[in-house]
Short mmCIF file of C-alpha atoms and ligand atoms in Angstrom, two decimals:
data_model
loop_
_atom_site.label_atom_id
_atom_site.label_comp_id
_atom_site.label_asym_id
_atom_site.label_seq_id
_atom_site.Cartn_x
_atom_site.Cartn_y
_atom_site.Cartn_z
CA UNK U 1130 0.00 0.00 0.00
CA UNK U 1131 1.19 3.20 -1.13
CA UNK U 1132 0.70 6.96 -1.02
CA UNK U 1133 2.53 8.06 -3.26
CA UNK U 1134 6.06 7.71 -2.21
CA UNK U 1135 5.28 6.80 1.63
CA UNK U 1136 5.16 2.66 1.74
CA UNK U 1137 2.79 1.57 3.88
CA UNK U 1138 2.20 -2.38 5.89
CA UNK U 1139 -0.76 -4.31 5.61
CA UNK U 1140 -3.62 -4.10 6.69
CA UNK U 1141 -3.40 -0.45 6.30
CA UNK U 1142 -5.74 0.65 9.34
CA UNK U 1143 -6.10 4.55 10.02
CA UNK U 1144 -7.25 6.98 12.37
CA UNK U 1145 -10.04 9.46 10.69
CA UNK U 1146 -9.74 12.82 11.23
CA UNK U 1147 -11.54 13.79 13.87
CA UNK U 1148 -12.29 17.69 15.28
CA UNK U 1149 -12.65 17.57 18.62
CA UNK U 1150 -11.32 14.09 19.46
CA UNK U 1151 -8.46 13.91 17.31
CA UNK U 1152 -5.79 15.50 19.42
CA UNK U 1153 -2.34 15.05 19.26
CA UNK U 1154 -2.32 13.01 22.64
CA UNK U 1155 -4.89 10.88 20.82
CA UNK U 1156 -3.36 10.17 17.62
CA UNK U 1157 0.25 9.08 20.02
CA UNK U 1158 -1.79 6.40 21.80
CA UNK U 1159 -3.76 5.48 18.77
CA UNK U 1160 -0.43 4.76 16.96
CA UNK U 1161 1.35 3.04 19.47
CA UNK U 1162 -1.69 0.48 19.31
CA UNK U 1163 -0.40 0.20 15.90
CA UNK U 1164 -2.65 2.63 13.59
CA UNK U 1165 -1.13 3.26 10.74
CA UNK U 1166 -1.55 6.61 10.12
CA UNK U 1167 -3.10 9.68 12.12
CA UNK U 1168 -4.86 12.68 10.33
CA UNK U 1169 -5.00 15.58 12.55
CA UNK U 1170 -8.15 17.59 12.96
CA UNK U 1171 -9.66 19.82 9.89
CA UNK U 1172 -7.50 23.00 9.89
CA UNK U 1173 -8.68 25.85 8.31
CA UNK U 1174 -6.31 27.15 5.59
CA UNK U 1175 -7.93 30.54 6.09
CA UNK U 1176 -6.99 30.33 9.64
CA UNK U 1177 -3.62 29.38 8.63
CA UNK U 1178 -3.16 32.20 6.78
CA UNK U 1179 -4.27 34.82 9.11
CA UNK U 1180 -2.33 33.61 11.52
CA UNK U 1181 -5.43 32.57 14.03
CA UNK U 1182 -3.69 31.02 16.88
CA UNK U 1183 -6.22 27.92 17.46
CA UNK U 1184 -4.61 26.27 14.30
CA UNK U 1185 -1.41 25.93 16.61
CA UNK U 1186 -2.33 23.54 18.90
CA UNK U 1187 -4.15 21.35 15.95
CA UNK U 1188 -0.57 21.13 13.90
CA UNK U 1189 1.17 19.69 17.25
CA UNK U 1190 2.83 16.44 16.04
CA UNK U 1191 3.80 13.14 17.97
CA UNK U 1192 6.58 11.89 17.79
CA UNK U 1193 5.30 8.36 16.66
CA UNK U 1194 3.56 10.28 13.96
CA UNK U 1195 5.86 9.29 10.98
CA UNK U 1196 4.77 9.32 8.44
CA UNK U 1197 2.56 12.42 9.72
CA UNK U 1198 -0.52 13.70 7.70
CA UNK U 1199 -2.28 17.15 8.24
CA UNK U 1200 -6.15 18.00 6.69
CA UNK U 1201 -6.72 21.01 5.64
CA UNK U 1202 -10.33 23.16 4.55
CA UNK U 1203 -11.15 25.98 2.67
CA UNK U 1204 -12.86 27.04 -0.46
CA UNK U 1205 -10.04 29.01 -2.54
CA UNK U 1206 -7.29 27.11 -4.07
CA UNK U 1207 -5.21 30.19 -3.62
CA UNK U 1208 -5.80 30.01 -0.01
CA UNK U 1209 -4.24 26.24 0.10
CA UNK U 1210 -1.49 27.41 -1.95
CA UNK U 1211 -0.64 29.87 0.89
CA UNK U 1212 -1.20 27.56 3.29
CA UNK U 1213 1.42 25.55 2.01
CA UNK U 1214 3.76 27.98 1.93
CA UNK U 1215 3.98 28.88 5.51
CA UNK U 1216 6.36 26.44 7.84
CA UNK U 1217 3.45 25.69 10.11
CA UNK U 1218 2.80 22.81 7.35
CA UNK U 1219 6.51 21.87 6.42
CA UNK U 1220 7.01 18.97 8.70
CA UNK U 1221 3.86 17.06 7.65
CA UNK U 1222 4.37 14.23 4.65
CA UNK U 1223 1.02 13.98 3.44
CA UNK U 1224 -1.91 16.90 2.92
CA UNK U 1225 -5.53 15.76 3.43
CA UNK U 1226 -8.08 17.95 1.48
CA UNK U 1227 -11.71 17.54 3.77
CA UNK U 1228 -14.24 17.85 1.11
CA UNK U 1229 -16.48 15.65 3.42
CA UNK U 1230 -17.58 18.07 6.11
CA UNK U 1231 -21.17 17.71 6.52
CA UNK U 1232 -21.68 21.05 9.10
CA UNK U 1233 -23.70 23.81 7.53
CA UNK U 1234 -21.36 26.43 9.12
CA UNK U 1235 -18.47 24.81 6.88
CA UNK U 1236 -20.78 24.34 3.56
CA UNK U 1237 -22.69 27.39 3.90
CA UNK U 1238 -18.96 28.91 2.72
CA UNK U 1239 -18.24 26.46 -0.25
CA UNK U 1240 -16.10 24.55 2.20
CA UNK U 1241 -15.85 20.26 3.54
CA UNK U 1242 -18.70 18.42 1.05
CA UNK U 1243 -19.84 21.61 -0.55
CA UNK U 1244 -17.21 20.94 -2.71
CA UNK U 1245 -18.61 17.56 -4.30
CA UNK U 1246 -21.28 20.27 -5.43
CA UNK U 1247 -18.43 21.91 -7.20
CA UNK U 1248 -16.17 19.15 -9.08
CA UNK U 1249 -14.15 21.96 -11.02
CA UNK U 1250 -13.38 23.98 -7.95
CA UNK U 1251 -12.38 20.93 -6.02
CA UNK U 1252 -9.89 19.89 -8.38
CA UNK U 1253 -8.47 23.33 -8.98
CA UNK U 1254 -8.11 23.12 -4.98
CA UNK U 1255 -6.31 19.79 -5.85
CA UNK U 1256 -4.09 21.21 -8.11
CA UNK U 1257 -3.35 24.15 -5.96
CA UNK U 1258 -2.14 21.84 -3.62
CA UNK U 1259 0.20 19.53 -5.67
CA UNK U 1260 1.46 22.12 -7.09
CA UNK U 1261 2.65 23.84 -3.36
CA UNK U 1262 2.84 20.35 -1.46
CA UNK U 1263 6.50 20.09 -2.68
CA UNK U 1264 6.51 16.43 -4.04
CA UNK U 1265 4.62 15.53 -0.79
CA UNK U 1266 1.08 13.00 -1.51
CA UNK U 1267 -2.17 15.32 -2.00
CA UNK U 1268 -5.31 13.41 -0.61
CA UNK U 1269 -8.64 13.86 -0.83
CA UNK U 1270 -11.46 12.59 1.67
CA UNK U 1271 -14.81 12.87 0.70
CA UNK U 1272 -18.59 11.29 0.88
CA UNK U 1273 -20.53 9.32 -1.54
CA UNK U 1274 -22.32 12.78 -2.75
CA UNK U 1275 -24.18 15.75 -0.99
CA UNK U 1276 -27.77 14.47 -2.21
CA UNK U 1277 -28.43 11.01 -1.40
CA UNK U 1278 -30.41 10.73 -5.11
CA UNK U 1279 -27.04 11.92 -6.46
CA UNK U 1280 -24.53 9.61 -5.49
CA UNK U 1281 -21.91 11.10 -7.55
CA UNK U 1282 -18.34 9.77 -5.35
CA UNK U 1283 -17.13 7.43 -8.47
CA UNK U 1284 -17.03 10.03 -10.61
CA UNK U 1285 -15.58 12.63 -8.10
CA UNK U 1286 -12.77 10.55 -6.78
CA UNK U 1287 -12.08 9.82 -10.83
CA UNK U 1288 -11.99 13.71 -11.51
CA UNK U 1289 -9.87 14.07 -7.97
CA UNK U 1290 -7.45 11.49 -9.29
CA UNK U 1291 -6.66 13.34 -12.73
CA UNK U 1292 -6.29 16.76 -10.98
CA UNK U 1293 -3.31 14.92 -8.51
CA UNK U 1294 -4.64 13.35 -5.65
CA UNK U 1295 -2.40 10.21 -4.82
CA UNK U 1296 -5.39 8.65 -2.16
CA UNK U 1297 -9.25 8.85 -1.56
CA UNK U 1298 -10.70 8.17 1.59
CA UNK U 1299 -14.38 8.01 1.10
CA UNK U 1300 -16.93 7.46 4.29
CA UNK U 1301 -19.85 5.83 3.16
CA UNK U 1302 -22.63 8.28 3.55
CA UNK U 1303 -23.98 11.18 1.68
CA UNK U 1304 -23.70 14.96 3.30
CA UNK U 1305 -27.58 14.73 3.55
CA UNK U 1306 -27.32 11.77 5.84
CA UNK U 1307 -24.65 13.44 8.24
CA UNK U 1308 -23.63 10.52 10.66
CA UNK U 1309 -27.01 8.98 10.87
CA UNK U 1310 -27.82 5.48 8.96
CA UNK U 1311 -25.27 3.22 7.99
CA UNK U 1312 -22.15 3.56 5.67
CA UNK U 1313 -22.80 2.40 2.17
CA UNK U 1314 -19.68 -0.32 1.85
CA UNK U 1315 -21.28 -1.10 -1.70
CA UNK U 1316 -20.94 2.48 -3.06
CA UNK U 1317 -17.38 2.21 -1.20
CA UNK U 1318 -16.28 -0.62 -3.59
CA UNK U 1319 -17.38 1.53 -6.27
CA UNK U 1320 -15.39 4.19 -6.05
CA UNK U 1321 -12.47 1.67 -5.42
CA UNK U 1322 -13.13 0.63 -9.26
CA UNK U 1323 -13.39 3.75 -10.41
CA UNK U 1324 -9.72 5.11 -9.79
CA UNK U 1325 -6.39 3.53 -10.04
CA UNK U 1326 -4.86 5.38 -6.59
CA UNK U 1327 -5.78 3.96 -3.26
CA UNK U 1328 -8.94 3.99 -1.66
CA UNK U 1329 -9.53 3.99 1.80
CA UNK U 1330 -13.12 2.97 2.82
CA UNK U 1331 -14.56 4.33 6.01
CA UNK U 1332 -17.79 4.59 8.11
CA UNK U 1333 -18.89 2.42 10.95
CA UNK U 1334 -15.52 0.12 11.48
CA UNK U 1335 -15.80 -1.38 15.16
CA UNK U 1336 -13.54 -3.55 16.02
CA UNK U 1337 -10.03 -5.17 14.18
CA UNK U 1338 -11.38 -7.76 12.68
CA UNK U 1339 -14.64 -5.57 10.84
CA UNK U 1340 -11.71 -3.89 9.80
CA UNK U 1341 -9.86 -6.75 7.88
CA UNK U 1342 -12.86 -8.11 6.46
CA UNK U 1343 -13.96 -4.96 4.70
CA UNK U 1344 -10.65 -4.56 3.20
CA UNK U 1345 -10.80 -7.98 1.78
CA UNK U 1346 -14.54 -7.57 1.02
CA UNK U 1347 -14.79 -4.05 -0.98
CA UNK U 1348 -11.34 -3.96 -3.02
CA UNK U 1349 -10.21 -1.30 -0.87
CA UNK U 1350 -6.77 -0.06 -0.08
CA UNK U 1351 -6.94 0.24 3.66
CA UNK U 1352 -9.67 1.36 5.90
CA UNK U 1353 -9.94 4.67 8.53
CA UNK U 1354 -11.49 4.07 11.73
CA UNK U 1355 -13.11 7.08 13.23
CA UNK U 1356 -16.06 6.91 16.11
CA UNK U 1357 -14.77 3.48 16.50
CA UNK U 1358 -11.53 4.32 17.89
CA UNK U 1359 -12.73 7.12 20.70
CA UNK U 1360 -12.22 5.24 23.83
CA UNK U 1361 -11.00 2.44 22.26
CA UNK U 1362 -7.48 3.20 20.77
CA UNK U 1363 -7.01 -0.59 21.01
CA UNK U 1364 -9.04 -1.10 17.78
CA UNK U 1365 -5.61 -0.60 16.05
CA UNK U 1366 -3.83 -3.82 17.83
CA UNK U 1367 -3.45 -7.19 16.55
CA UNK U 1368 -5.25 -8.19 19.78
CA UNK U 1369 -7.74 -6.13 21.62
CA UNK U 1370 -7.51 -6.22 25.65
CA UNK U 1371 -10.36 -6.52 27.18
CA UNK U 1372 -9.87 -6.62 30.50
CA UNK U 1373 -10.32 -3.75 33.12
CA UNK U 1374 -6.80 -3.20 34.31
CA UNK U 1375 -5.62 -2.90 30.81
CA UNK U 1376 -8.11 -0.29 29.83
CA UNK U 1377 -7.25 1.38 33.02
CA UNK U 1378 -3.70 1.63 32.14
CA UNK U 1379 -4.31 2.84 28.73
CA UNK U 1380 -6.23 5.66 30.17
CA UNK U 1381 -3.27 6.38 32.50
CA UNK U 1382 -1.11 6.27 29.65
CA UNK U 1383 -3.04 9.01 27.23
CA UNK U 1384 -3.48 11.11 30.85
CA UNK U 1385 0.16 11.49 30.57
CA UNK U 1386 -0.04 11.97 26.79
CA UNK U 1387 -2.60 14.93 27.71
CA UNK U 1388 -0.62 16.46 30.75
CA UNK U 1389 2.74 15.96 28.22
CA UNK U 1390 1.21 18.30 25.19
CA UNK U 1391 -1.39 20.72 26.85
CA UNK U 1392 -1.08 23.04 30.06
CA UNK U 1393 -3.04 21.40 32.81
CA UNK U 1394 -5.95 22.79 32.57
CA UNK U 1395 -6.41 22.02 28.67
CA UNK U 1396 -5.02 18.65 29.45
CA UNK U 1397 -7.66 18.09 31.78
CA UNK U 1398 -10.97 19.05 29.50
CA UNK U 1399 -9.92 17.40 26.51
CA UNK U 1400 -9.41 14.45 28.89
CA UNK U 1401 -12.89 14.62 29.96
CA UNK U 1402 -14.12 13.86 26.92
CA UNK U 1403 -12.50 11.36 25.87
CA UNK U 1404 -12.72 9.42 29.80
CA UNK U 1405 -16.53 9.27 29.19
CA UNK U 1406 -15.68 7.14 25.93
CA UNK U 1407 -13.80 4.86 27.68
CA UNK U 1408 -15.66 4.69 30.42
CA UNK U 1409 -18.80 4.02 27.93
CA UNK U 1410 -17.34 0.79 27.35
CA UNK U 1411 -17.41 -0.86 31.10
CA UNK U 1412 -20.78 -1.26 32.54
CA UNK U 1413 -21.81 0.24 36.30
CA UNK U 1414 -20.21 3.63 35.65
CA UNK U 1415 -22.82 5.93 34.81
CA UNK U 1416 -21.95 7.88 38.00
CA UNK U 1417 -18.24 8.09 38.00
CA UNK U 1418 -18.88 9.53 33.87
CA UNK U 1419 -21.24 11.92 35.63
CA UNK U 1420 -18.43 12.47 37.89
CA UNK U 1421 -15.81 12.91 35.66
CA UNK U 1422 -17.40 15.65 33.98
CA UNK U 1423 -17.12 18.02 36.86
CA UNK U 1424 -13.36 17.19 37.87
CA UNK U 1425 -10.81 19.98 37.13
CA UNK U 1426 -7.81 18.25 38.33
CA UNK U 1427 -5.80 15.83 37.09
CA UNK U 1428 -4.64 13.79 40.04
CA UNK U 1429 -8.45 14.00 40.62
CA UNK U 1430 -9.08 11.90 36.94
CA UNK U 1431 -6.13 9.62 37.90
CA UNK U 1432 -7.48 9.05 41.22
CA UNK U 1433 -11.55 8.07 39.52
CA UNK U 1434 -9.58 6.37 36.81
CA UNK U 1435 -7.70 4.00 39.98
CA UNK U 1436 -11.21 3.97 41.17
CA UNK U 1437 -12.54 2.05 38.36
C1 FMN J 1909 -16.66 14.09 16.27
C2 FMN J 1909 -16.29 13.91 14.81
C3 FMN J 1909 -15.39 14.78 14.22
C4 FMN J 1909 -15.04 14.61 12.88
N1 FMN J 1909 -14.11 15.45 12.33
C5 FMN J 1909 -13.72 15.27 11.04
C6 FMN J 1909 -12.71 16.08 10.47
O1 FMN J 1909 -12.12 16.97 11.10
N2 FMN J 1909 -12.38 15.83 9.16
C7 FMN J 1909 -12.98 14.84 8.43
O2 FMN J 1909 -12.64 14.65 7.25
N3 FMN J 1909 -13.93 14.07 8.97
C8 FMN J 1909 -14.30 14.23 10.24
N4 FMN J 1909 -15.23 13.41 10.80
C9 FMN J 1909 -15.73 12.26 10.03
C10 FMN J 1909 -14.89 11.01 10.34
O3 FMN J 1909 -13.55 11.20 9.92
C11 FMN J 1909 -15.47 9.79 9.63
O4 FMN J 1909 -15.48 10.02 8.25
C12 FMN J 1909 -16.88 9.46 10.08
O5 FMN J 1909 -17.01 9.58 11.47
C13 FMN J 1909 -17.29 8.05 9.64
O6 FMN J 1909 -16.40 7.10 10.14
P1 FMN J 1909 -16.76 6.24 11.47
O7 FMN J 1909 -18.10 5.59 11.23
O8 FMN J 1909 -15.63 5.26 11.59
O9 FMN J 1909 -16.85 7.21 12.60
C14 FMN J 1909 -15.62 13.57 12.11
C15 FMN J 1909 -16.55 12.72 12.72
C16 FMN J 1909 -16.89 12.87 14.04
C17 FMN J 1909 -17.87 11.91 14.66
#
């Protein structure tokens, strides 16, 4: 499996992008259960430009994170050729393009799936990009349309292919759908026939082995794993642990991730989140999740997590 130059094992098994989730603590632990590649959250290229200084603590790497791979938004190719330019975005091998944002606030600007609306303008964006990525892979990850009577991904990922892009990642479901229903694995497999450069299918992956089997099932490059992997980092390894004592040391271990990238306090709410996932996954602990949400401290979450 390869994007363009970057060689990749098999099974090729990655994290999604995902704002909000997707931190840079995250994507450590995720790889060292073996993903095999980490997309940071969707960064604005407009932001990027204008210097916003949220975008900062979204380009924060690992140090596990090689090869790394950084997604970027917008609506103006110029924008992503500027983007490029700037050395916020030099250490990252591989550029995601999200034309698969479903949120009106993106759309309503042109921006995430609006773009399947507008094949031309999403593969000048694609152009842009190769031609400012420096030899580095441009990708593309996108739906199966914006309409679900218009179901238009084969042709899309065809016309994203001739304007550059090295990979697709498609997630089964149209922008009308949003997260709701279930991924289309059959529409999947067709966009994986239409183009000659990877495809990587995603949308509802839940454990390891779902993941193997719908690489061998729908001719697809790899798979990404996205709501599957919140709380569960795990879903990357050869073999899942199940028991309580080594779930409570992962969450120990992506604490310390937290505490290692963000000042306490940050540390501490993302870590919130993220503890209620886990926690989601052992039965009898509606009350410390209820709990959880109010702590501010982190020896306090180490001290429910040793509680559990
Ligand atoms: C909380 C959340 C945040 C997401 N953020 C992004 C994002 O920043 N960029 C992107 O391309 N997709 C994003 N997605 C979509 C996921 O990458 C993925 O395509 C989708 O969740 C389907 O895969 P899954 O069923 O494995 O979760 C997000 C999804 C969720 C649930």
């Amino acid at each position: 499996m390869k994007i363009g130059n970057i060689q990749f094992a098999r099974p090729f098994i990655s994290l999604a992008p995902l704002a909000g989730y997707g931190d840079v603590a995250f994507r450590r632990i995720c790889r060292d259960y073996g993903a095999s590649l980490t997309v940071t959250e969707m960064v604005s290229v407009k932001g990027l430009v204008y210097g916003n200084e949220k975008t900062e603590i979204l380009l924060r790497l690992a140090g596990n994170e090689t090869p790394s791979c950084v997604q970027l938004f917008g609506s103006e190719p110029d924008f992503f050729c500027r983007a490029l330019s700037l050395p916020a975005l030099s250490g990252f091998d591989i550029i995601d393009i999200n034309m698969g944002c479903p949120v009106p606030k993106v759309t309503k600007c042109g921006e995430g799936s609006a773009l399947m609306l507008e094949h031309e303008r999403a593969a000048d964006i694609v152009r842009a990009c190769v031609s400012a990525a420096g030899g580095r892979p441009v990708t593309v990850k996108h739906r199966l349309g914006y309409y679900d009577e218009n179901k238009n991904a084969p042709e899309f990922a065809a016309k994203m292919q001739e304007a550059g892009a090295a990979a697709i990642t498609v997630h089964g479901r149209t922008t009308k759908q949003g997260y709701g229903g279930v991924a289309d694995w059959d529409e999947i497999a067709r966009v994986a026939r239409a183009v000659t450069v990877p495809v990587i299918g995603n949308g509802d992956i839940s454990c390891r082995e779902d993941a193997e089997a719908k690489i061998a099932e729908y001719g697809c490059a790899g798979v990404a794993v996205g709501r599957g992997a919140i709380g569960n980092p795990d879903i990357f390894a050869d073999e899942t642990q199940t028991s309580r004592e080594t779930l409570k040391e992962i969450i120990k271990k992506h604490i310390s991730y937290a505490l290692e990238y963000f000042p306490p306090a940050v540390a501490v709410r993302t870590m919130r989140k993220h503890l209620c996932k886990y926690l989601s996954r052992v039965r009898g602990t509606k009350q410390l999740r209820l709990y959880v949400n109010t702590v501010t401290d982190a020896a306090e979450l180490i001290k429910a997590v040793n509680e559990l």
